[in-house]
Each structure stands twice: as structure tokens, then as C-alpha cells.
Short mmCIF file of C-alpha atoms in Angstrom, two decimals:
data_model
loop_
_atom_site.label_atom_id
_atom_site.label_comp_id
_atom_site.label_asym_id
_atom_site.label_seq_id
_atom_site.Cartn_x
_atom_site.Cartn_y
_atom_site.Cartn_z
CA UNK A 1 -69.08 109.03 164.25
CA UNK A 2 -68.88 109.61 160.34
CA UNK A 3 -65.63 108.41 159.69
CA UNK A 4 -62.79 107.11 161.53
CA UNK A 5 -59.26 108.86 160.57
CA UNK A 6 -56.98 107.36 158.43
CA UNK A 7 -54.09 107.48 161.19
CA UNK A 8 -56.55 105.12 163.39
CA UNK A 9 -57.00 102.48 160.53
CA UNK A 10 -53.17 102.47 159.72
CA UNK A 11 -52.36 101.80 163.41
CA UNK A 12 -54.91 99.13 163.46
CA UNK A 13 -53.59 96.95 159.79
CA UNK A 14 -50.13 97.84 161.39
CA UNK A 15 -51.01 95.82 164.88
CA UNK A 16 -53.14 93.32 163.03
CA UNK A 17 -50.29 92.72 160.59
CA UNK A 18 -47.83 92.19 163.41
CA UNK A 19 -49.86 90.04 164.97
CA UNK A 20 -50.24 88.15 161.26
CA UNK A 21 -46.68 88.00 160.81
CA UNK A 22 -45.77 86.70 164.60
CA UNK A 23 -48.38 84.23 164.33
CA UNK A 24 -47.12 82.62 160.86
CA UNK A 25 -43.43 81.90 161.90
CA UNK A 26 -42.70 78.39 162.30
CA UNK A 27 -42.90 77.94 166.03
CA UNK A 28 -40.26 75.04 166.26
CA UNK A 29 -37.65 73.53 164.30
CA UNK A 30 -38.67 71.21 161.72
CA UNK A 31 -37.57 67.26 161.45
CA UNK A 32 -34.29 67.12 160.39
CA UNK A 33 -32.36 64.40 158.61
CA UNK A 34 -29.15 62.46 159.84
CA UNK A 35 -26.96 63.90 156.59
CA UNK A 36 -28.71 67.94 156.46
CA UNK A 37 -26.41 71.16 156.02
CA UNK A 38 -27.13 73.50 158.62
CA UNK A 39 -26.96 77.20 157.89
CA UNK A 40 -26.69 79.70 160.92
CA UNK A 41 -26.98 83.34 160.38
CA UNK A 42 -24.74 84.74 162.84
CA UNK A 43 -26.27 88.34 164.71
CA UNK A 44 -27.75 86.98 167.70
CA UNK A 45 -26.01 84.73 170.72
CA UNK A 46 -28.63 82.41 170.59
CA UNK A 47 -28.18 81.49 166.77
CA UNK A 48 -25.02 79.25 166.59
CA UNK A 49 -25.27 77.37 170.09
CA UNK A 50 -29.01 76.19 169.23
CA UNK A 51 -27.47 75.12 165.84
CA UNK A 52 -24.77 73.18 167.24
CA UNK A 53 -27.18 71.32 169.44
CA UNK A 54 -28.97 70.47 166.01
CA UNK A 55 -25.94 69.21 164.74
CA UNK A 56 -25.17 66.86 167.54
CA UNK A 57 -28.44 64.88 166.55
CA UNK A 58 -27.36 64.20 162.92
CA UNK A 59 -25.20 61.41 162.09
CA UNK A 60 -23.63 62.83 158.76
CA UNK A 61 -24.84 66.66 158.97
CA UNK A 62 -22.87 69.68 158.44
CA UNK A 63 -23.10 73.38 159.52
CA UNK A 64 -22.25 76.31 157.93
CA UNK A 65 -21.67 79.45 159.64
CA UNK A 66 -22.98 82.86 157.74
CA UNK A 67 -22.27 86.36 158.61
CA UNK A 68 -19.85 89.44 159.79
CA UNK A 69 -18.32 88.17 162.83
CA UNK A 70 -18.34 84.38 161.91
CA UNK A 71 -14.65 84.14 162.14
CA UNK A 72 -14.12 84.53 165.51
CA UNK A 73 -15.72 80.79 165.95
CA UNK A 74 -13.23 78.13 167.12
CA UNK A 75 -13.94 74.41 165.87
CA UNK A 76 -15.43 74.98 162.43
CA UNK A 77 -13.21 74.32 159.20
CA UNK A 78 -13.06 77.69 157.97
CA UNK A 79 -14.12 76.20 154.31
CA UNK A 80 -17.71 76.20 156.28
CA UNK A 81 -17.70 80.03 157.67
CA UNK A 82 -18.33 82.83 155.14
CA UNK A 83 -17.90 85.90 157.10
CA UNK A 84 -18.60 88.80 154.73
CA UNK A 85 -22.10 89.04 154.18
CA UNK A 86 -22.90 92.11 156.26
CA UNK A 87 -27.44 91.88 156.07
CA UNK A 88 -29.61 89.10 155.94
CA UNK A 89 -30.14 90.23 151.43
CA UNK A 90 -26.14 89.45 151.92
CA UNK A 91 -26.82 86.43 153.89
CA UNK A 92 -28.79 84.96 151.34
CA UNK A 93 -26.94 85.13 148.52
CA UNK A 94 -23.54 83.40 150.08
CA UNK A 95 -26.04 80.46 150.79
CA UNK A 96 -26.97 80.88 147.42
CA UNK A 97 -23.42 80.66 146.17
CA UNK A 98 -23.25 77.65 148.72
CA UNK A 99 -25.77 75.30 147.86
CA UNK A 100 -24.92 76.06 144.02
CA UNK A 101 -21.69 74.80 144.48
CA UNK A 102 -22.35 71.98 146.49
CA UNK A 103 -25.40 70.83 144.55
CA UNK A 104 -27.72 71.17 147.59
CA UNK A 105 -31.09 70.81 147.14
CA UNK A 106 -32.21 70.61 150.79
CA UNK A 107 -31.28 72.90 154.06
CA UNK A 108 -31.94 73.79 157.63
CA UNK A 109 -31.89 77.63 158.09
CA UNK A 110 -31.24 78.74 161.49
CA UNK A 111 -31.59 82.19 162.89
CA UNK A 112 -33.95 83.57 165.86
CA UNK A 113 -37.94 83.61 165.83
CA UNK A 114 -38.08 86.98 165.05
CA UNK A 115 -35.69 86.94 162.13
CA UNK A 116 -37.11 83.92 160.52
CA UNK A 117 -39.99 85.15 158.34
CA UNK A 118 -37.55 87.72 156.65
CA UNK A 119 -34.77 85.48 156.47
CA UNK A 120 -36.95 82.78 154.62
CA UNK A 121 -38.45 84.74 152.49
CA UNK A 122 -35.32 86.50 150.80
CA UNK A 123 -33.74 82.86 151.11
CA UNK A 124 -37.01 81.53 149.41
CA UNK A 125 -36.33 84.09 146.51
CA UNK A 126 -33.08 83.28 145.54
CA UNK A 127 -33.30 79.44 145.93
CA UNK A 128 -37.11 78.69 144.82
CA UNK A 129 -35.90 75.32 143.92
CA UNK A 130 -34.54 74.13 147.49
CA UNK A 131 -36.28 72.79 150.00
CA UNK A 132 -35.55 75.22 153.10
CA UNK A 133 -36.39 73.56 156.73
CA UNK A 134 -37.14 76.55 159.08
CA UNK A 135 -35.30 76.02 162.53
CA UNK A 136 -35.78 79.16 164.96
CA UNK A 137 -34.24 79.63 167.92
CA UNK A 138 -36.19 80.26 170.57
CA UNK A 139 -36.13 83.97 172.32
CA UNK A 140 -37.58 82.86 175.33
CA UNK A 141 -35.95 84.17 178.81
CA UNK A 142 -36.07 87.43 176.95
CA UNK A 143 -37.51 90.01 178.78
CA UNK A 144 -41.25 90.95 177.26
CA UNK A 145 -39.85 94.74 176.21
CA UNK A 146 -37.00 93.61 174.41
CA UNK A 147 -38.63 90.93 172.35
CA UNK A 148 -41.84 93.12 171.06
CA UNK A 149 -39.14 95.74 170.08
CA UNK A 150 -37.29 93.08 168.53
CA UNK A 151 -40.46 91.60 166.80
CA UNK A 152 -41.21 94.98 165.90
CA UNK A 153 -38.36 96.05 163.68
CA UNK A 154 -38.09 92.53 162.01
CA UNK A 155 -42.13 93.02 160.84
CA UNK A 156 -40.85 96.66 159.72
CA UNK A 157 -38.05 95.14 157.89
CA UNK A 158 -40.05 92.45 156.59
CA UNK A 159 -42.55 95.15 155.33
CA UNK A 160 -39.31 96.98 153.33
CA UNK A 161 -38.65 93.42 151.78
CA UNK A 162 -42.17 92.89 150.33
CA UNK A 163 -41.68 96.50 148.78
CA UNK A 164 -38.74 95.39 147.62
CA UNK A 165 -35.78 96.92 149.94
CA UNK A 166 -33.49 94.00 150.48
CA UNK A 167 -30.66 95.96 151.91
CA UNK A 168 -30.50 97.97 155.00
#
């Protein structure tokens, strides 16, 4: 065998890239402090209950809820729900506008596992200058299928963001 095609070797730094960007997400959340500010991206079911559960730990934390859909939650002042940011480029700049306005210079960003490597990364680019405490919620109970499709199009997406597509 002279040479092995192209097709083969892009399949193979596709699957070894995957397996690069599954194995760099931050498997749990990190320590939080009694007075953080929690930001939830909203998209998922799992997102907001895990970062309620957060919130019961802290003694002086708040959460804020990000994303389309965010207003149909009951129990959260509405001054802490932005509900127009429609992608996770979107998502990032309200929390942007957030923790300008607030003076923040330290948060907990939750979303799911899969979503979290993206999600910190466009977050990391518009707020180089806050620390940014990773807290993924688990997808565990998922069935295998669903998550590596899930997985899948969050490395693709993550591979549009490095080339510079934010939206979409």
C-alpha cells in the first residue's frame, strides 16, 4: 500500500478530534463559592434544574437564566431572565452585557457536557478578563445513540467556531 486516501485520513483526524474534544470538557462542576452568579443557558431540560440544585448550596448566590424560552420559568425575578438570545454566539454576548453591568468578574456557566466546550470558548472570547467556572450537567441516563449524535454536532459546531462561524 503506497498511499492511503485522503478520505481515510480525514475520517481518522475527524474521530481522533472528537475523541480530543470529548475528552477535554470539564467532567464535573467546579467549586463554587457561597456569593457566585450562576448563568444557565436554557436548550436542554437538564440545564436549569441542575443549576438550581447549585444554587441551593450557596448562601448569597444568584442565577441568571439565558436563552429563547427562558420566560416561561416561574420563581425567577424576571430582572435575572434574558430571553432573546436565540444561539449560544447570542448567549454570550447577553452575559457579556451582564457581567459588564454588574461589574462581575467571576461566574459559573451552566449548560450540558456536550455544549460546554463551545459555550466556553465563545464565552471565553468575549469576557477574557472573567474568571468562568465550568459546571456541566451531566447527560447520563441518555441513551448511547442520542448522546454520540449529540456529541457529534456540538464537535461540528465547535469546529465552525474555531473557523470563525459564531452563528448558526
Amino acid at each position: 500500500m503506497k498511499y492511503i486516501p485522503i478520505s481515510l485520513i480525514l475520517l481518522f483526524c475527524f474521530i481522533l478530534g472528537g475523541m480530543m474534544f470529548k475528552s477535554v470538557t470539564p467532567p464535573r462542576c467546579d467549586t463554587l463559592q457561597d456569593n457566585d452568579n450562576i448563568f444557565v443557558l436554557t436548550g436542554d431540560v437538564r440545564r436549569i434544574p441542575y443549576a438550581l440544585k447549585k444554587l441551593e448550596t450557596l448562601k448569597y448566590g444568584n442565577i441568571y437564566i439565558i436563552g429563547a424560552g427562558a420566560t416561561s420559568i416561574l420563581n425567577i425575578p424576571h430582572d435575572k431572565i434574558e430571553s432573546l438570545s436565540k444561539s449560544t454566539y447570542q448567549n454570550a454576548l447577553a452575559i457579556k452585557q451582564i457581567v459588564n453591568d454588574k461589574r462581575l468578574n467571576r461566574i459559573v456557566l451552566v449548560t450540558t457536557e456536550d455544549h460546554m466546550n463551545r459555550s466556553l470558548y465563545l464565552l471565553r472570547n468575549e469576557l477574557p478578563d472573567t474568571d468562568i467556572i465550568a459546571c456541566p450537567a451531566s447527560l447520563s441516563g441518555m441513551p448511547a445513540p442520542i448522546r454520540v449524535k449529540r456529541w457529534t454536532i456540538e464537535y461540528v459546531k465547535y469546529i465552525a467556531t474555531l473557523f470563525g462561524i459564531k452563528e448558526g
